[in-house]
Coordinates of C-alpha atoms and ligand atoms in Angstrom, one line a residue:
X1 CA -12.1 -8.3 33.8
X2 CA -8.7 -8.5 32.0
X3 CA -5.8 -7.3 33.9
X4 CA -3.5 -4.6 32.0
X5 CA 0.5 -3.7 32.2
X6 CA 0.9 -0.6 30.7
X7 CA 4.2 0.5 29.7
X8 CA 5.2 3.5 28.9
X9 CA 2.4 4.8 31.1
X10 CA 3.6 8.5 31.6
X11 CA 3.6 8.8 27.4
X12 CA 1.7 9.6 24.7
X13 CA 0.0 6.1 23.9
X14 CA 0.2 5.2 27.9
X15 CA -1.8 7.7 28.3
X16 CA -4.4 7.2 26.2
X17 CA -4.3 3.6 26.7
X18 CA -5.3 4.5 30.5
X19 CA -8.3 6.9 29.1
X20 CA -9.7 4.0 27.4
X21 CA -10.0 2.0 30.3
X22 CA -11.9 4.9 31.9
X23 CA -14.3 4.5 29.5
X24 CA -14.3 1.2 30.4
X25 CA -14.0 0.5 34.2
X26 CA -15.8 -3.3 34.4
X27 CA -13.9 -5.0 31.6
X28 CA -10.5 -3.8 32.5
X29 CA -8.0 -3.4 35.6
X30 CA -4.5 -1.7 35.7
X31 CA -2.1 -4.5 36.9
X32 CA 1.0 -3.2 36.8
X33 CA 2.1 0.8 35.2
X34 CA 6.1 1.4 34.1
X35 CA 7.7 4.5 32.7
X36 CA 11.3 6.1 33.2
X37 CA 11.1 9.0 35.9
X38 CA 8.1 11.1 36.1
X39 CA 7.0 10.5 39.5
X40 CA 3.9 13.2 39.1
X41 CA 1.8 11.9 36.5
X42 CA 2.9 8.5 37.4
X43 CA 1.8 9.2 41.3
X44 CA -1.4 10.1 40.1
X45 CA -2.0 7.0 38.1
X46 CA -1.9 4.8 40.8
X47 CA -4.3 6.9 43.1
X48 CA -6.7 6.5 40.5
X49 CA -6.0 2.7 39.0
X50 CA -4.7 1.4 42.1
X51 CA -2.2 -0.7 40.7
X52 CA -0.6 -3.7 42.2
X53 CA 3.0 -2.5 41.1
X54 CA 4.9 0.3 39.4
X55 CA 7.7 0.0 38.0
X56 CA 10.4 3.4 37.6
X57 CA 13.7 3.0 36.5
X58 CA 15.4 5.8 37.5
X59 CA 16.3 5.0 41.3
X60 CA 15.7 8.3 42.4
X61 CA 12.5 8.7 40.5
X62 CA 11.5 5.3 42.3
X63 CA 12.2 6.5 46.0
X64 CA 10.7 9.5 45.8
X65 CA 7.5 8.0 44.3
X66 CA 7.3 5.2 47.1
X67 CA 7.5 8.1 49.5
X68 CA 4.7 9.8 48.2
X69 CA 2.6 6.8 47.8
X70 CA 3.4 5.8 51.6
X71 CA 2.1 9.1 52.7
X72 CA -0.9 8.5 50.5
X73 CA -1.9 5.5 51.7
X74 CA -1.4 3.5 48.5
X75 CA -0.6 -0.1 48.4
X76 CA 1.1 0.1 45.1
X77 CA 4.6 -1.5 45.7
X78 CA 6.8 -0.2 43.9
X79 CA 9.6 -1.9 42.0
X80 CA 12.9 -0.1 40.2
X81 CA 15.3 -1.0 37.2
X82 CA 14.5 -2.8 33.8
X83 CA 15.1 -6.0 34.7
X84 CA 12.4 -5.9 37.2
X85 CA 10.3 -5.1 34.8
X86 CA 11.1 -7.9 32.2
X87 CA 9.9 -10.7 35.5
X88 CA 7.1 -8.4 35.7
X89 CA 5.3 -8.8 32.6
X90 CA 5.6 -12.5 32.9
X91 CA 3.9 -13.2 36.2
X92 CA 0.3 -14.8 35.7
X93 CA -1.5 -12.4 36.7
X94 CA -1.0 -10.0 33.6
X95 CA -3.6 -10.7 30.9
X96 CA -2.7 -7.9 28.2
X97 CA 1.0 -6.0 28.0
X98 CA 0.4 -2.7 25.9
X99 CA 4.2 -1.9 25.0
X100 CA 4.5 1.6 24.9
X101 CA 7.9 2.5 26.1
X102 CA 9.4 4.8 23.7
X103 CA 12.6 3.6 21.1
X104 CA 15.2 0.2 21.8
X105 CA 14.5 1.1 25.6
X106 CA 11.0 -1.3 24.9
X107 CA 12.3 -4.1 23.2
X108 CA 13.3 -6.6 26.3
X109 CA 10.3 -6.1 28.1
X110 CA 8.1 -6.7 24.6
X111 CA 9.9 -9.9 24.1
X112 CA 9.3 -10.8 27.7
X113 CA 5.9 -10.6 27.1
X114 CA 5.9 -12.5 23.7
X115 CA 8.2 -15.3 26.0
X116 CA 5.5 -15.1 28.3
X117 CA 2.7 -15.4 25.9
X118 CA 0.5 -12.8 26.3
X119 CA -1.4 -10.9 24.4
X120 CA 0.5 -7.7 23.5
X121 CA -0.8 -4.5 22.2
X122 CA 2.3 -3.4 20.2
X123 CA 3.1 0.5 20.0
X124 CA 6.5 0.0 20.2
X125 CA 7.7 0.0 16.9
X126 CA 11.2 -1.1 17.6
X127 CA 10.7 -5.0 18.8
X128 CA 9.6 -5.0 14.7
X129 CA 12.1 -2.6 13.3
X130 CA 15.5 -4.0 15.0
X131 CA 14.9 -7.6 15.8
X132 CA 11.7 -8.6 13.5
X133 CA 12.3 -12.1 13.0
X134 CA 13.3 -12.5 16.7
X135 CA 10.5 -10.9 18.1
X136 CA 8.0 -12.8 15.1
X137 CA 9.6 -15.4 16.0
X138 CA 9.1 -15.6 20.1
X139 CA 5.5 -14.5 19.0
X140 CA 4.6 -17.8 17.5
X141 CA 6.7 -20.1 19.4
X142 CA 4.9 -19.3 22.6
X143 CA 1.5 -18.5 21.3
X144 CA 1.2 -15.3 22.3
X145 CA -1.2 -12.7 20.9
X146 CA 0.0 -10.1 19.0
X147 CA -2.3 -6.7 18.1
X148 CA -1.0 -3.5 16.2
X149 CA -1.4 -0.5 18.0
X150 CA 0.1 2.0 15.5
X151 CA -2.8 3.5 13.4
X152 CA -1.9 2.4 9.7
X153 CA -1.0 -1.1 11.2
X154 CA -4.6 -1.5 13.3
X155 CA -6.0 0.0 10.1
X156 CA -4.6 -2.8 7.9
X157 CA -5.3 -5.3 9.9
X158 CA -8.7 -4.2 10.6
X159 CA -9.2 -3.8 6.5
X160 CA -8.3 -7.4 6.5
X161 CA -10.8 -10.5 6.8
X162 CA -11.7 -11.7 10.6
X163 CA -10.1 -15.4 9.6
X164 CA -7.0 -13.8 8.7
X165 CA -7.0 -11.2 11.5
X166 CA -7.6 -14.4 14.5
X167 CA -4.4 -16.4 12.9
X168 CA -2.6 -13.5 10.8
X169 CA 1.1 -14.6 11.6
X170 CA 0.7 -18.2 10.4
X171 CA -0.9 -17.2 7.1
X172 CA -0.4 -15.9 3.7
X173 CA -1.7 -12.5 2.9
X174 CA -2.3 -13.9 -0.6
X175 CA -4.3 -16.3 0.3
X176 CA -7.3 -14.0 1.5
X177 CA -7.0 -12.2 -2.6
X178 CA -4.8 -9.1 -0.9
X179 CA -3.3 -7.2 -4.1
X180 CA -1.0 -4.7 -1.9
X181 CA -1.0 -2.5 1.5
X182 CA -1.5 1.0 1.0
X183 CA 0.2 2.8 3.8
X184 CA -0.8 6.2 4.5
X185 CA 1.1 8.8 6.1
X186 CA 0.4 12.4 6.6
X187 CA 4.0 14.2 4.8
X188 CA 4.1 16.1 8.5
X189 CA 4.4 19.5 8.8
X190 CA 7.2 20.3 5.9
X191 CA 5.1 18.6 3.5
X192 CA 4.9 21.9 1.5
X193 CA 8.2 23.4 2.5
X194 CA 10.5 24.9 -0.1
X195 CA 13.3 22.3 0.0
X196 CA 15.8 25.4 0.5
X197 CA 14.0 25.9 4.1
X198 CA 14.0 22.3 5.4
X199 CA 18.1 22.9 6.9
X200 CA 16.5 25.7 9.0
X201 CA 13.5 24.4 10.6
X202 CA 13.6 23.7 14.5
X203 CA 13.0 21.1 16.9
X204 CA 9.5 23.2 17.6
X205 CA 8.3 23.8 13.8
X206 CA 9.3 20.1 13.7
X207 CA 7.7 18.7 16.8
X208 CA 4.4 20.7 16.0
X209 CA 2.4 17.7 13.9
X210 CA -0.8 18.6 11.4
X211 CA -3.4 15.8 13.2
X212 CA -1.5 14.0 15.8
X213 CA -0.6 15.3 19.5
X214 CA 2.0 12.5 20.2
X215 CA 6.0 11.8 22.0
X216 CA 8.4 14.6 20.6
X217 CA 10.8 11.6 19.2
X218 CA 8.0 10.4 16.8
X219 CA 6.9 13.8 15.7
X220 CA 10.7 14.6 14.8
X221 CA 10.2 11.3 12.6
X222 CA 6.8 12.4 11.5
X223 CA 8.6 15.4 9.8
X224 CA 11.3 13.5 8.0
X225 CA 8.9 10.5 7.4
X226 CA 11.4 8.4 8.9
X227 CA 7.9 7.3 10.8
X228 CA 6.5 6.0 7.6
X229 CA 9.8 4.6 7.1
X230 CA 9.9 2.7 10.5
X231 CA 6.2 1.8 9.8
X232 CA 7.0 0.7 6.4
X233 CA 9.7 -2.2 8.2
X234 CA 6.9 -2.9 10.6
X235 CA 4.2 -3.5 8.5
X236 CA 6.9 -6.1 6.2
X237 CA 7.1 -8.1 9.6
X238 CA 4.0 -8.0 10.7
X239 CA 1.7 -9.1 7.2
X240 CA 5.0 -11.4 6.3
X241 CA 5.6 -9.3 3.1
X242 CA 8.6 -7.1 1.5
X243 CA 8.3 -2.9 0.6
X244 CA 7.1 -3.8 -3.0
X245 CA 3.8 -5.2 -1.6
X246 CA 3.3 -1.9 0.1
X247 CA 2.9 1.5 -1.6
X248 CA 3.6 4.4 0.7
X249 CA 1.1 7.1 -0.1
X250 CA 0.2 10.7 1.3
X251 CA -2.7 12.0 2.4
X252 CA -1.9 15.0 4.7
X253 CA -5.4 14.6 6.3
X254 CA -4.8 11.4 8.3
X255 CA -8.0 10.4 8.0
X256 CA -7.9 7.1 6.6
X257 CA -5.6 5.6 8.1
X258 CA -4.3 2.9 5.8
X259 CA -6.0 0.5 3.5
X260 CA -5.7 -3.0 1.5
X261 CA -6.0 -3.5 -1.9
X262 CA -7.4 -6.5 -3.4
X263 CA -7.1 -8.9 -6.1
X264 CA -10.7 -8.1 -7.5
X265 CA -10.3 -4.1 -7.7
X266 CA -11.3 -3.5 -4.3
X267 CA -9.8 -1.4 -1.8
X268 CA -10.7 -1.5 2.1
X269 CA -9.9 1.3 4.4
X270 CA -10.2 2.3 7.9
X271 CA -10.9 5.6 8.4
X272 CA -11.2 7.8 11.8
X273 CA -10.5 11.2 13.3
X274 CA -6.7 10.8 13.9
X275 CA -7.1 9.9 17.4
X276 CA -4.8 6.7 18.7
X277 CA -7.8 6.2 21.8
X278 CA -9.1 4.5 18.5
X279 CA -6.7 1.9 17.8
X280 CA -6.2 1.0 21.2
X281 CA -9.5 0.8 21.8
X282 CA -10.0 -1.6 19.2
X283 CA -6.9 -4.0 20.0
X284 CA -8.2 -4.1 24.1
X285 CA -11.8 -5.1 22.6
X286 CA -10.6 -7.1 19.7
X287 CA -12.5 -9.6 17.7
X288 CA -15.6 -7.1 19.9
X289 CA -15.9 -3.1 19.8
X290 CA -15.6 -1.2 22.9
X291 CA -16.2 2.7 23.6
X292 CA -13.1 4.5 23.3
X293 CA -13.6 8.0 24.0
X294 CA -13.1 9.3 20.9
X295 CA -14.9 12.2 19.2
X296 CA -16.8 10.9 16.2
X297 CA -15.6 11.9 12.5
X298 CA -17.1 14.3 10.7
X299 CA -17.7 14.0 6.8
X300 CA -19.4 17.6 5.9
X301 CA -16.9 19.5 8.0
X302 CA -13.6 17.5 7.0
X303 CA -14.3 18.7 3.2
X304 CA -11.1 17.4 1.1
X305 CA -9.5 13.8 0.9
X306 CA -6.1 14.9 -0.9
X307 CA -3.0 12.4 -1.8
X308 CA 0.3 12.1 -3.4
X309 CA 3.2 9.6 -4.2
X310 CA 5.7 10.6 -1.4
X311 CA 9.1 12.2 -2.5
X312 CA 12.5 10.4 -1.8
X313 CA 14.4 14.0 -2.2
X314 CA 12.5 15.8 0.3
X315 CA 12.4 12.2 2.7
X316 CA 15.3 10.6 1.9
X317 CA 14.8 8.6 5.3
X318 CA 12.0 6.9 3.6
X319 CA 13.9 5.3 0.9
X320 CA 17.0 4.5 4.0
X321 CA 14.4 2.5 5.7
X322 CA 13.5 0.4 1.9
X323 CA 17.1 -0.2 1.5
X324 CA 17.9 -1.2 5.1
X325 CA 14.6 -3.8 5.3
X326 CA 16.2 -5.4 2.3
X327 CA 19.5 -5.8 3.9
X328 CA 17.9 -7.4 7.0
X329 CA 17.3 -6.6 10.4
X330 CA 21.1 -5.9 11.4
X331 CA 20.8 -2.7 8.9
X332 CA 17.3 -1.8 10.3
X333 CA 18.6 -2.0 13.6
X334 CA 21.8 0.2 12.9
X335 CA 19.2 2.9 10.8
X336 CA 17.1 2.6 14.0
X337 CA 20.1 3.4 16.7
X338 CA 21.6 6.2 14.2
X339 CA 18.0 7.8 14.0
X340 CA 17.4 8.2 17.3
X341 CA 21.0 9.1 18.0
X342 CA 20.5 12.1 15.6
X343 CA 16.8 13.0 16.4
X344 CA 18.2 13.4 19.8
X345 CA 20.8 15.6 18.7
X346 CA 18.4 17.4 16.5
X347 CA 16.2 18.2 19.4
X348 CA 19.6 19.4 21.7
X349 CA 20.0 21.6 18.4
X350 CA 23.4 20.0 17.6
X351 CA 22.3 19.3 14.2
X352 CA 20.1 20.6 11.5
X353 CA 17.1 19.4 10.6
X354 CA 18.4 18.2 6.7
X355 CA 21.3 16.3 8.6
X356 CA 18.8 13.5 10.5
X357 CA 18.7 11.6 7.3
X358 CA 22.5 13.0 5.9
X359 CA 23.9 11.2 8.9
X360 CA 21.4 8.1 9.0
X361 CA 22.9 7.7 5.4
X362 CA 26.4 7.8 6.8
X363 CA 25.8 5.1 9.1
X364 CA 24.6 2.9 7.3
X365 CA 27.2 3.0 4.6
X366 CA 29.9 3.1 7.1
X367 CA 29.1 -0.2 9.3
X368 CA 28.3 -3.7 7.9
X369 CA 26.8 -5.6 11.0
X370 CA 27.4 -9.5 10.9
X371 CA 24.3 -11.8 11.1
X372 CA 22.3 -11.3 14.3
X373 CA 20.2 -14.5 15.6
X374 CA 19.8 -13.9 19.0
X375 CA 18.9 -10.2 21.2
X376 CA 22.5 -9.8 22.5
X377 CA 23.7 -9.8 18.9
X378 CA 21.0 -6.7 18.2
X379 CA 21.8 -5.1 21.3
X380 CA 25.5 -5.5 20.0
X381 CA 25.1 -3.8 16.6
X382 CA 22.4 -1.2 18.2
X383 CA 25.2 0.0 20.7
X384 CA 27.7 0.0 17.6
X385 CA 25.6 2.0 15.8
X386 CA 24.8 4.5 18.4
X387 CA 28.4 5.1 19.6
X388 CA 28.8 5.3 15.8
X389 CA 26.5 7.9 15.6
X390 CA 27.1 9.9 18.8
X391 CA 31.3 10.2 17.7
X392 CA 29.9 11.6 14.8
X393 CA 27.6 13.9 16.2
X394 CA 30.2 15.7 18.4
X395 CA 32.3 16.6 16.0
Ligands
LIG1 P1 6.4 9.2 24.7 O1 7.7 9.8 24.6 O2 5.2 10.1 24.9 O3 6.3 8.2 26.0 C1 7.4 7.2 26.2 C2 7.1 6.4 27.4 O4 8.2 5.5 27.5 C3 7.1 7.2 28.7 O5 6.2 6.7 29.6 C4 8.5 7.0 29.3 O6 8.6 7.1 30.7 C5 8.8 5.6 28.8 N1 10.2 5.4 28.8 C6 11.2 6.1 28.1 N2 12.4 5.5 28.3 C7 12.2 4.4 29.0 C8 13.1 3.4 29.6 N3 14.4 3.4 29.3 N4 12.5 2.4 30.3 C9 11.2 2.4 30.5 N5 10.3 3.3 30.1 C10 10.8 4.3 29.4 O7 6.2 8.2 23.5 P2 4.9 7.8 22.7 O8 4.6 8.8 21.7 O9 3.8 7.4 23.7 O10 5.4 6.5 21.9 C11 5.6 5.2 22.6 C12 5.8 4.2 21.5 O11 4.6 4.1 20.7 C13 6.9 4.5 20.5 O12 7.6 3.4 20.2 C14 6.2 5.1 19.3 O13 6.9 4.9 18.1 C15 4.9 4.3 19.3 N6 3.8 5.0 18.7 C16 3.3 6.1 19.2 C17 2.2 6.8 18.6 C18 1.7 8.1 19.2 O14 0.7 8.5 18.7 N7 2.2 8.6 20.2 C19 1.6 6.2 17.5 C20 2.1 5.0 17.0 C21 3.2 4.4 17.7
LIG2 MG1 1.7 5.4 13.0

């Protein structure tokens, strides 16, 4: 029985990270649950997974759930604030963190985790995208595990050999023949759009994703591909390569969900109805299979496998996030905290849709971060960024 923290419990991926182990009730057990505030669905959660702890960290949120879990009888004590949860993730008894708290709000308790040593189940994209070599780096030092979450990451590294998979950040991708990653990405849902149009699209035409049902923050990226573009950095980190190994390809279906090329012509692939129960599933099972829930994919009806090179006029975030990987993780950090700044006012309908990536550009020509080696440095350049950003905004 492995013993789960899931954070981010009340989202997208914490969500179907818990469906999984309802499929699966004798190999795992809910240890500890986190999210921000919403004391409903969180309430429930620990009526049915019995928790040991919860963590909430908005105060009132916190109160208000202990009340309701006092009158419900449940033991599930329940701790408040993000510093809490950081201890949390370390004590023995947690087995497997899946980090699934959205944006720079995830990174400490991640790299509690990889300080801990445990074996994390990265969704959290951000513990790669703003401090990558820190994080990398905590990974190995303390031997902790380290399994992609994010589709075209678990598809990689599942189209990768099992001796490269079991010790992947100490090795060579070249040394196992690998040619180049092909990461797949769907183009969103203004794949076809007249450029003209893309100014006037709205946080609902943008939010409302082909395949995937997921957090409105990554289907804002999704649309502008700044997702491929965060995934691109996170792939570099994760396979120890730079954006020319990787070709960044679309294939609006999101049915395979990223593949490897090799030296000798051949290409691997995983492939799977876009379904993230999938993924997780494999990293809680990993090097075994587990049931996942998922509905099996369907050849006959799915018809048409289409693809195309992507286009840097249409995604200009795609080529910011090339540029900024290049520069290091200072400028990945700064795109990062200027993105979310300006999805966020995207979504309030302060800007238009066009100006995400205008004002990401901005940014990053405007600030030149110093040399971060340690997490207060990132935090540093991330809250630069975003007051940056926000200034900007409110004009
Ligand atoms: P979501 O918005 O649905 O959920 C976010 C979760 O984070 C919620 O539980 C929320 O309570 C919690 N949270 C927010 N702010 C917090 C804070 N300050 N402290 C603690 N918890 C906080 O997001 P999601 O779609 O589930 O995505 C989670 C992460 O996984 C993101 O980094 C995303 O990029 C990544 N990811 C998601 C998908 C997907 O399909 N949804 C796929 C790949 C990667
Ligand atoms: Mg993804």
């Amino acid at each position: 029985m492995k013993k789960l923290a899931v954070l981010g419990s009340t989202g997208s991926i914490g969500q179907n990270t818990l469906e999984v182990v309802r499929q699966n009730p004798d190999k795992y057990s809910v240890f500890a649950l986190a999210a921000y505030s919403k004391v409903e669905i969180i309430f429930k959660q620990c009526i049915e997974f019995n928790p040991s702890f919860v963590v909430l960290i908005k105060p009132e949120a916190a109160n208000e759930l202990a009340q309701m879990l006092t009158l419900a009888n449940c033991t599930t004590q329940v701790l408040v604030g993000s510093s809490e949860l950081d201890q949390l993730v370390a004590v023995s008894e947690v087995d497997v963190v899946v980090a699934a708290i959205v944006g720079g709000a995830g990174l400490s308790s991640t790299l509690a985790a990889a300080r801990a040593g445990k074996t994390i189940l990265l969704a959290n994209k951000e513990a790669l995208v703003m401090s990558g070599q820190i994080f990398i780096d905590e990974v190995k030092q303390n031997h902790a595990k380290l399994l992609p979450v994010d589709s075209e990451h678990n598809a990689i590294f599942q189209s990768l050999p099992l001796d490269y998979q079991t010790d992947y950040l100490h090795r060579e991708i070249t040394e196992f023949g690998v040619h180049s990653i092909v990461l797949t990405g769907s183009g969103g849902p203004f794949l076809n759009t007249p450029l003209a149009e893309l100014s006037g699209k709205t946080p609902a035409q943008a939010c409302k994703h082909p395949n995937w049902s997921m957090g409105q923050k990554i289907s804002v990226d999704s649309a502008t591909m700044m997702n491929k573009g965060l995934e691109l950095i996170e792939a570099c980190w994760l396979f120890g390569v730079k954006p020319d190994f990787v070709e960044v390809l679309i294939h609006p279906q999101s049915v395979i969900h990223s593949m490897v090329r090799y030296i000798d012509g051949s290409i691997m692939a995983q492939l799977g109805a876009p379904d993230m129960k999938t993924p997780i599933a494999h990293c809680l099972g990993f090097p075994r299979r587990i049931n996942s829930g998922s509905e099996h994919f369907d050849f006959v009806q799915a018809g048409k496998f289409e693809f195309q090179a992507p286009d840097f006029e249409r995604f200009p975030n795609l080529k910011l996030a090339q540029t900024a990987f290049y520069s290091g993780q200072e400028m990945t950090t700064v795109l990062n905290a200027a993105n979310e700044v300006h999805v966020d006012a995207f979504l309030k309908g302060k800007i238009s849709f066009t100006q995400i990536s205008e004002y990401n550009q901005n940014i990053m020509e405007k600030l030149q971060p110093a040399k971060a080696s340690d997490l207060d440095s990132i935090f540093a350049i991330d809250e630069e960024a975003r007051a940056t950003a926000q200034a900007g905004v409110r004009l």
